[in-house]
Amino acid sequence: SSLPTLQVCSPNSSSSIGPSGFVASMLNFAIGGAAVSGFANVYRYNRDAWMTDVQVTQNRRLQKQNVLLSQVDMFRQDIRDHTGAFSQKQGSYIVVVTLIIGMM
């Protein structure tokens, strides 16, 4: 029982592929498929790593912005405290100066 041969349509060659040539071509096809599959896995892994990196960078920027906004709020509260203390001190001075002037 012999296997049929497959004719290759090539303008430069009139050879035929026998059973061993068919197996070799199928093996080459399988190896090529494995390479493409491996490349796809590497691509997916690299894309996942890139997406994770993007999310981490965005979270870091957001955290930095929140820290800066908190710092600005603390500065504003410090200014409110200082102006409040100054106003209270000036109010006390006004009372004392009014009493001194009233005694004259």
Short mmCIF file of N, CA, C and O in Angstrom, two decimals:
data_model
loop_
_atom_site.label_atom_id
_atom_site.label_comp_id
_atom_site.label_asym_id
_atom_site.label_seq_id
_atom_site.Cartn_x
_atom_site.Cartn_y
_atom_site.Cartn_z
N SER A 1 0.85 -1.17 0.00
CA SER A 1 0.00 0.00 0.00
C SER A 1 0.89 1.23 0.00
O SER A 1 1.58 1.50 0.96
N SER A 2 0.86 1.90 -1.09
CA SER A 2 1.67 3.11 -1.19
C SER A 2 0.76 4.32 -1.08
O SER A 2 -0.39 4.32 -1.50
N LEU A 3 1.32 5.38 -0.48
CA LEU A 3 0.56 6.62 -0.30
C LEU A 3 0.65 7.44 -1.58
O LEU A 3 1.68 7.43 -2.26
N PRO A 4 -0.38 8.20 -1.87
CA PRO A 4 -0.35 9.01 -3.09
C PRO A 4 0.62 10.18 -2.91
O PRO A 4 0.88 10.62 -1.80
N THR A 5 1.14 10.63 -4.02
CA THR A 5 2.05 11.77 -3.97
C THR A 5 1.28 13.03 -4.33
O THR A 5 0.29 12.99 -5.06
N LEU A 6 1.76 14.15 -3.81
CA LEU A 6 1.12 15.44 -4.03
C LEU A 6 1.98 16.25 -4.97
O LEU A 6 3.18 16.38 -4.76
N GLN A 7 1.40 16.76 -6.04
CA GLN A 7 2.14 17.55 -7.01
C GLN A 7 2.24 19.00 -6.52
O GLN A 7 1.26 19.58 -6.10
N VAL A 8 3.41 19.57 -6.57
CA VAL A 8 3.64 20.95 -6.19
C VAL A 8 3.59 21.79 -7.46
O VAL A 8 4.24 21.47 -8.44
N CYS A 9 2.83 22.85 -7.43
CA CYS A 9 2.73 23.73 -8.58
C CYS A 9 3.78 24.81 -8.47
O CYS A 9 3.56 25.86 -7.90
N SER A 10 4.93 24.52 -8.98
CA SER A 10 6.02 25.48 -8.94
C SER A 10 6.56 25.61 -10.35
O SER A 10 6.80 24.61 -11.02
N PRO A 11 6.77 26.84 -10.81
CA PRO A 11 7.21 26.98 -12.19
C PRO A 11 8.63 26.47 -12.40
O PRO A 11 8.98 26.06 -13.49
N ASN A 12 9.47 26.45 -11.39
CA ASN A 12 10.87 26.05 -11.55
C ASN A 12 11.10 24.57 -11.28
O ASN A 12 12.17 24.07 -11.54
N SER A 13 10.14 23.91 -10.71
CA SER A 13 10.39 22.55 -10.29
C SER A 13 9.23 21.66 -10.74
O SER A 13 8.08 22.06 -10.70
N SER A 14 9.57 20.48 -11.13
CA SER A 14 8.53 19.51 -11.49
C SER A 14 8.59 18.33 -10.55
O SER A 14 8.28 17.22 -10.91
N SER A 15 9.03 18.56 -9.31
CA SER A 15 9.14 17.45 -8.34
C SER A 15 7.82 17.29 -7.62
O SER A 15 6.96 18.16 -7.62
N SER A 16 7.68 16.18 -6.98
CA SER A 16 6.47 15.90 -6.22
C SER A 16 6.85 15.68 -4.75
O SER A 16 7.98 15.31 -4.44
N ILE A 17 5.90 15.95 -3.90
CA ILE A 17 6.14 15.75 -2.47
C ILE A 17 5.61 14.38 -2.11
O ILE A 17 4.43 14.09 -2.30
N GLY A 18 6.47 13.56 -1.58
CA GLY A 18 6.07 12.23 -1.17
C GLY A 18 5.55 12.26 0.26
O GLY A 18 5.35 13.31 0.85
N PRO A 19 5.36 11.07 0.85
CA PRO A 19 4.85 11.00 2.22
C PRO A 19 5.77 11.71 3.22
O PRO A 19 5.31 12.39 4.11
N SER A 20 7.07 11.58 3.06
CA SER A 20 7.98 12.21 4.02
C SER A 20 7.97 13.73 3.83
O SER A 20 8.10 14.48 4.80
N GLY A 21 7.81 14.21 2.61
CA GLY A 21 7.73 15.64 2.36
C GLY A 21 6.45 16.23 2.95
O GLY A 21 6.44 17.34 3.47
N PHE A 22 5.37 15.47 2.88
CA PHE A 22 4.10 15.92 3.45
C PHE A 22 4.22 16.04 4.96
O PHE A 22 3.78 17.02 5.55
N VAL A 23 4.84 15.06 5.59
CA VAL A 23 5.04 15.09 7.05
C VAL A 23 5.94 16.26 7.42
O VAL A 23 5.68 16.97 8.38
N ALA A 24 6.96 16.49 6.62
CA ALA A 24 7.86 17.61 6.89
C ALA A 24 7.12 18.94 6.76
O ALA A 24 7.31 19.84 7.58
N SER A 25 6.28 19.06 5.74
CA SER A 25 5.54 20.32 5.59
C SER A 25 4.54 20.50 6.73
O SER A 25 4.34 21.61 7.21
N MET A 26 3.91 19.44 7.18
CA MET A 26 2.99 19.54 8.31
C MET A 26 3.74 19.88 9.59
O MET A 26 3.26 20.65 10.43
N LEU A 27 4.94 19.32 9.73
CA LEU A 27 5.77 19.64 10.89
C LEU A 27 6.17 21.11 10.86
O LEU A 27 6.12 21.79 11.89
N ASN A 28 6.54 21.60 9.69
CA ASN A 28 6.86 23.03 9.57
C ASN A 28 5.65 23.89 9.89
O ASN A 28 5.77 24.92 10.55
N PHE A 29 4.49 23.48 9.45
CA PHE A 29 3.25 24.21 9.76
C PHE A 29 3.00 24.23 11.26
O PHE A 29 2.63 25.26 11.83
N ALA A 30 3.20 23.09 11.93
CA ALA A 30 2.99 23.00 13.38
C ALA A 30 3.99 23.88 14.12
O ALA A 30 3.64 24.57 15.09
N ILE A 31 5.23 23.87 13.67
CA ILE A 31 6.25 24.70 14.31
C ILE A 31 5.91 26.18 14.13
O ILE A 31 6.02 26.98 15.05
N GLY A 32 5.47 26.54 12.94
CA GLY A 32 5.06 27.93 12.68
C GLY A 32 3.88 28.33 13.55
O GLY A 32 3.84 29.43 14.10
N GLY A 33 2.92 27.42 13.71
CA GLY A 33 1.76 27.69 14.56
C GLY A 33 2.18 27.87 16.01
O GLY A 33 1.66 28.74 16.72
N ALA A 34 3.11 27.05 16.47
CA ALA A 34 3.61 27.18 17.84
C ALA A 34 4.33 28.50 18.03
O ALA A 34 4.20 29.15 19.07
N ALA A 35 5.09 28.90 17.03
CA ALA A 35 5.80 30.18 17.12
C ALA A 35 4.81 31.34 17.20
O ALA A 35 4.98 32.26 17.99
N VAL A 36 3.77 31.29 16.37
CA VAL A 36 2.76 32.35 16.39
C VAL A 36 2.04 32.35 17.73
O VAL A 36 1.79 33.40 18.32
N SER A 37 1.72 31.16 18.24
CA SER A 37 1.06 31.06 19.53
C SER A 37 1.95 31.61 20.64
O SER A 37 1.49 32.33 21.53
N GLY A 38 3.24 31.28 20.59
CA GLY A 38 4.19 31.80 21.57
C GLY A 38 4.29 33.31 21.50
O GLY A 38 4.31 34.01 22.52
N PHE A 39 4.33 33.84 20.28
CA PHE A 39 4.38 35.30 20.11
C PHE A 39 3.12 35.94 20.67
O PHE A 39 3.19 36.99 21.31
N ALA A 40 1.97 35.32 20.44
CA ALA A 40 0.70 35.87 20.95
C ALA A 40 0.72 35.89 22.47
O ALA A 40 0.26 36.86 23.09
N ASN A 41 1.26 34.84 23.10
CA ASN A 41 1.35 34.82 24.56
C ASN A 41 2.27 35.91 25.07
O ASN A 41 1.97 36.57 26.05
N VAL A 42 3.39 36.10 24.42
CA VAL A 42 4.32 37.16 24.82
C VAL A 42 3.67 38.51 24.63
O VAL A 42 3.77 39.39 25.49
N TYR A 43 2.95 38.69 23.53
CA TYR A 43 2.26 39.96 23.27
C TYR A 43 1.23 40.23 24.36
O TYR A 43 1.16 41.34 24.90
N ARG A 44 0.42 39.20 24.71
CA ARG A 44 -0.59 39.38 25.75
C ARG A 44 0.05 39.70 27.09
O ARG A 44 -0.41 40.56 27.82
N TYR A 45 1.14 39.01 27.41
CA TYR A 45 1.84 39.26 28.68
C TYR A 45 2.38 40.69 28.69
O TYR A 45 2.20 41.41 29.67
N ASN A 46 3.01 41.10 27.59
CA ASN A 46 3.58 42.45 27.54
C ASN A 46 2.48 43.49 27.61
O ASN A 46 2.63 44.52 28.27
N ARG A 47 1.34 43.24 26.96
CA ARG A 47 0.24 44.19 27.00
C ARG A 47 -0.33 44.28 28.41
O ARG A 47 -0.63 45.37 28.89
N ASP A 48 -0.47 43.14 29.09
CA ASP A 48 -0.96 43.16 30.47
C ASP A 48 0.00 43.93 31.37
O ASP A 48 -0.43 44.72 32.22
N ALA A 49 1.29 43.72 31.19
CA ALA A 49 2.27 44.45 31.99
C ALA A 49 2.20 45.94 31.69
O ALA A 49 2.28 46.77 32.61
N TRP A 50 2.01 46.30 30.43
CA TRP A 50 1.92 47.71 30.06
C TRP A 50 0.67 48.34 30.67
O TRP A 50 0.73 49.44 31.21
N MET A 51 -0.46 47.63 30.61
CA MET A 51 -1.70 48.16 31.18
C MET A 51 -1.56 48.33 32.70
O MET A 51 -2.03 49.32 33.26
N THR A 52 -0.92 47.37 33.36
CA THR A 52 -0.69 47.49 34.80
C THR A 52 0.18 48.70 35.09
O THR A 52 -0.09 49.46 36.03
N ASP A 53 1.21 48.90 34.28
CA ASP A 53 2.10 50.05 34.47
C ASP A 53 1.34 51.36 34.28
O ASP A 53 1.54 52.32 35.03
N VAL A 54 0.45 51.41 33.31
CA VAL A 54 -0.35 52.62 33.08
C VAL A 54 -1.23 52.91 34.30
O VAL A 54 -1.33 54.04 34.76
N GLN A 55 -1.87 51.86 34.84
CA GLN A 55 -2.74 52.05 36.00
C GLN A 55 -1.94 52.50 37.22
O GLN A 55 -2.38 53.39 37.97
N VAL A 56 -0.77 51.92 37.42
CA VAL A 56 0.07 52.30 38.56
C VAL A 56 0.51 53.76 38.41
O VAL A 56 0.49 54.53 39.38
N THR A 57 0.88 54.16 37.20
CA THR A 57 1.29 55.55 36.96
C THR A 57 0.14 56.51 37.21
O THR A 57 0.33 57.56 37.84
N GLN A 58 -1.05 56.16 36.75
CA GLN A 58 -2.21 57.02 36.99
C GLN A 58 -2.51 57.13 38.48
O GLN A 58 -2.79 58.23 38.98
N ASN A 59 -2.45 56.02 39.21
CA ASN A 59 -2.71 56.05 40.64
C ASN A 59 -1.66 56.89 41.37
O ASN A 59 -1.98 57.62 42.31
N ARG A 60 -0.41 56.79 40.94
CA ARG A 60 0.66 57.57 41.56
C ARG A 60 0.43 59.07 41.33
O ARG A 60 0.57 59.88 42.25
N ARG A 61 0.05 59.44 40.11
CA ARG A 61 -0.24 60.85 39.81
C ARG A 61 -1.42 61.36 40.63
O ARG A 61 -1.39 62.47 41.16
N LEU A 62 -2.47 60.54 40.74
CA LEU A 62 -3.64 60.93 41.52
C LEU A 62 -3.27 61.10 42.98
O LEU A 62 -3.69 62.07 43.63
N GLN A 63 -2.48 60.18 43.52
CA GLN A 63 -2.06 60.28 44.92
C GLN A 63 -1.22 61.54 45.14
O GLN A 63 -1.40 62.24 46.13
N LYS A 64 -0.31 61.83 44.22
CA LYS A 64 0.52 63.03 44.34
C LYS A 64 -0.35 64.28 44.30
O LYS A 64 -0.14 65.22 45.08
N GLN A 65 -1.33 64.30 43.41
CA GLN A 65 -2.24 65.45 43.32
C GLN A 65 -3.03 65.60 44.62
O GLN A 65 -3.20 66.72 45.11
N ASN A 66 -3.50 64.51 45.19
CA ASN A 66 -4.25 64.57 46.45
C ASN A 66 -3.37 65.09 47.59
O ASN A 66 -3.84 65.87 48.43
N VAL A 67 -2.12 64.68 47.62
CA VAL A 67 -1.20 65.17 48.66
C VAL A 67 -0.98 66.67 48.50
O VAL A 67 -0.99 67.42 49.48
N LEU A 68 -0.79 67.13 47.26
CA LEU A 68 -0.59 68.56 47.03
C LEU A 68 -1.83 69.37 47.41
O LEU A 68 -1.71 70.45 48.00
N LEU A 69 -3.02 68.86 47.10
CA LEU A 69 -4.24 69.55 47.49
C LEU A 69 -4.40 69.60 49.00
O LEU A 69 -4.83 70.62 49.56
N SER A 70 -4.04 68.53 49.68
CA SER A 70 -4.09 68.53 51.14
C SER A 70 -3.11 69.54 51.71
O SER A 70 -3.41 70.23 52.70
N GLN A 71 -1.95 69.64 51.11
CA GLN A 71 -0.94 70.60 51.57
C GLN A 71 -1.45 72.03 51.40
O GLN A 71 -1.28 72.86 52.29
N VAL A 72 -2.10 72.31 50.27
CA VAL A 72 -2.66 73.64 50.05
C VAL A 72 -3.73 73.94 51.09
O VAL A 72 -3.80 75.05 51.64
N ASP A 73 -4.57 72.95 51.40
CA ASP A 73 -5.60 73.15 52.43
C ASP A 73 -4.96 73.44 53.80
O ASP A 73 -5.46 74.29 54.55
N MET A 74 -3.87 72.74 54.12
CA MET A 74 -3.18 73.02 55.39
C MET A 74 -2.61 74.43 55.42
O MET A 74 -2.70 75.12 56.44
N PHE A 75 -2.04 74.88 54.31
CA PHE A 75 -1.50 76.24 54.23
C PHE A 75 -2.62 77.26 54.44
O PHE A 75 -2.46 78.25 55.17
N ARG A 76 -3.76 77.03 53.81
CA ARG A 76 -4.88 77.95 53.96
C ARG A 76 -5.37 77.98 55.41
O ARG A 76 -5.70 79.05 55.94
N GLN A 77 -5.43 76.81 56.03
CA GLN A 77 -5.87 76.76 57.43
C GLN A 77 -4.87 77.49 58.33
O GLN A 77 -5.27 78.19 59.26
N ASP A 78 -3.58 77.37 58.04
CA ASP A 78 -2.56 78.11 58.81
C ASP A 78 -2.76 79.61 58.66
O ASP A 78 -2.66 80.36 59.64
N ILE A 79 -3.06 80.07 57.45
CA ILE A 79 -3.28 81.50 57.24
C ILE A 79 -4.52 81.96 58.00
O ILE A 79 -4.52 83.02 58.64
N ARG A 80 -5.58 81.14 57.97
CA ARG A 80 -6.79 81.48 58.74
C ARG A 80 -6.47 81.58 60.23
O ARG A 80 -6.93 82.51 60.92
N ASP A 81 -5.70 80.64 60.74
CA ASP A 81 -5.34 80.65 62.16
C ASP A 81 -4.53 81.90 62.51
O ASP A 81 -4.78 82.55 63.53
N HIS A 82 -3.56 82.23 61.68
CA HIS A 82 -2.71 83.39 61.96
C HIS A 82 -3.50 84.70 61.90
O HIS A 82 -3.32 85.58 62.75
N THR A 83 -4.36 84.83 60.88
CA THR A 83 -5.15 86.06 60.79
C THR A 83 -6.16 86.14 61.93
O THR A 83 -6.44 87.23 62.44
N GLY A 84 -6.70 85.03 62.35
CA GLY A 84 -7.63 85.01 63.49
C GLY A 84 -6.94 85.45 64.77
O GLY A 84 -7.46 86.25 65.55
N ALA A 85 -5.72 84.92 64.99
CA ALA A 85 -4.96 85.31 66.18
C ALA A 85 -4.59 86.78 66.12
O ALA A 85 -4.67 87.51 67.13
N PHE A 86 -4.21 87.27 64.95
CA PHE A 86 -3.86 88.69 64.79
C PHE A 86 -5.07 89.58 65.06
O PHE A 86 -4.98 90.59 65.76
N SER A 87 -6.25 89.18 64.53
CA SER A 87 -7.46 89.98 64.75
C SER A 87 -7.83 90.01 66.23
O SER A 87 -8.24 91.05 66.75
N GLN A 88 -7.69 88.88 66.89
CA GLN A 88 -8.01 88.82 68.32
C GLN A 88 -7.05 89.71 69.11
O GLN A 88 -7.46 90.45 70.02
N LYS A 89 -5.77 89.68 68.77
CA LYS A 89 -4.78 90.51 69.46
C LYS A 89 -5.07 91.98 69.22
O LYS A 89 -4.99 92.81 70.15
N GLN A 90 -5.43 92.35 67.98
CA GLN A 90 -5.74 93.75 67.67
C GLN A 90 -7.00 94.20 68.43
O GLN A 90 -7.07 95.34 68.91
N GLY A 91 -7.96 93.29 68.56
CA GLY A 91 -9.17 93.63 69.34
C GLY A 91 -8.82 93.91 70.79
O GLY A 91 -9.36 94.84 71.40
N SER A 92 -7.92 93.13 71.34
CA SER A 92 -7.49 93.37 72.72
C SER A 92 -6.76 94.69 72.84
O SER A 92 -6.96 95.45 73.81
N TYR A 93 -5.93 95.02 71.88
CA TYR A 93 -5.21 96.29 71.91
C TYR A 93 -6.18 97.47 71.83
O TYR A 93 -5.99 98.49 72.50
N ILE A 94 -7.22 97.34 71.01
CA ILE A 94 -8.19 98.42 70.87
C ILE A 94 -8.89 98.68 72.19
O ILE A 94 -9.08 99.83 72.60
N VAL A 95 -9.25 97.61 72.89
CA VAL A 95 -9.91 97.78 74.20
C VAL A 95 -8.97 98.48 75.17
O VAL A 95 -9.35 99.44 75.87
N VAL A 96 -7.72 98.07 75.23
CA VAL A 96 -6.76 98.66 76.15
C VAL A 96 -6.50 100.12 75.78
O VAL A 96 -6.50 101.01 76.66
N VAL A 97 -6.32 100.43 74.53
CA VAL A 97 -6.05 101.80 74.09
C VAL A 97 -7.28 102.66 74.37
O VAL A 97 -7.14 103.84 74.81
N THR A 98 -8.48 102.17 74.16
CA THR A 98 -9.71 102.93 74.45
C THR A 98 -9.79 103.25 75.92
O THR A 98 -10.14 104.38 76.32
N LEU A 99 -9.46 102.30 76.80
CA LEU A 99 -9.48 102.55 78.24
C LEU A 99 -8.42 103.58 78.63
O LEU A 99 -8.68 104.45 79.48
N ILE A 100 -7.25 103.49 78.01
CA ILE A 100 -6.19 104.44 78.33
C ILE A 100 -6.61 105.84 77.89
O ILE A 100 -6.44 106.82 78.62
N ILE A 101 -7.13 105.95 76.69
CA ILE A 101 -7.55 107.26 76.19
C ILE A 101 -8.72 107.80 77.01
O ILE A 101 -8.82 109.00 77.28
N GLY A 102 -9.61 106.93 77.48
CA GLY A 102 -10.76 107.35 78.27
C GLY A 102 -10.34 107.86 79.64
O GLY A 102 -11.04 108.65 80.27
N MET A 103 -9.21 107.44 80.13
CA MET A 103 -8.74 107.86 81.44
C MET A 103 -8.07 109.25 81.35
O MET A 103 -7.87 109.90 82.37
N MET A 104 -7.74 109.70 80.21
CA MET A 104 -7.06 110.99 80.08
C MET A 104 -7.99 112.13 80.25
O MET A 104 -9.01 112.40 80.18
#
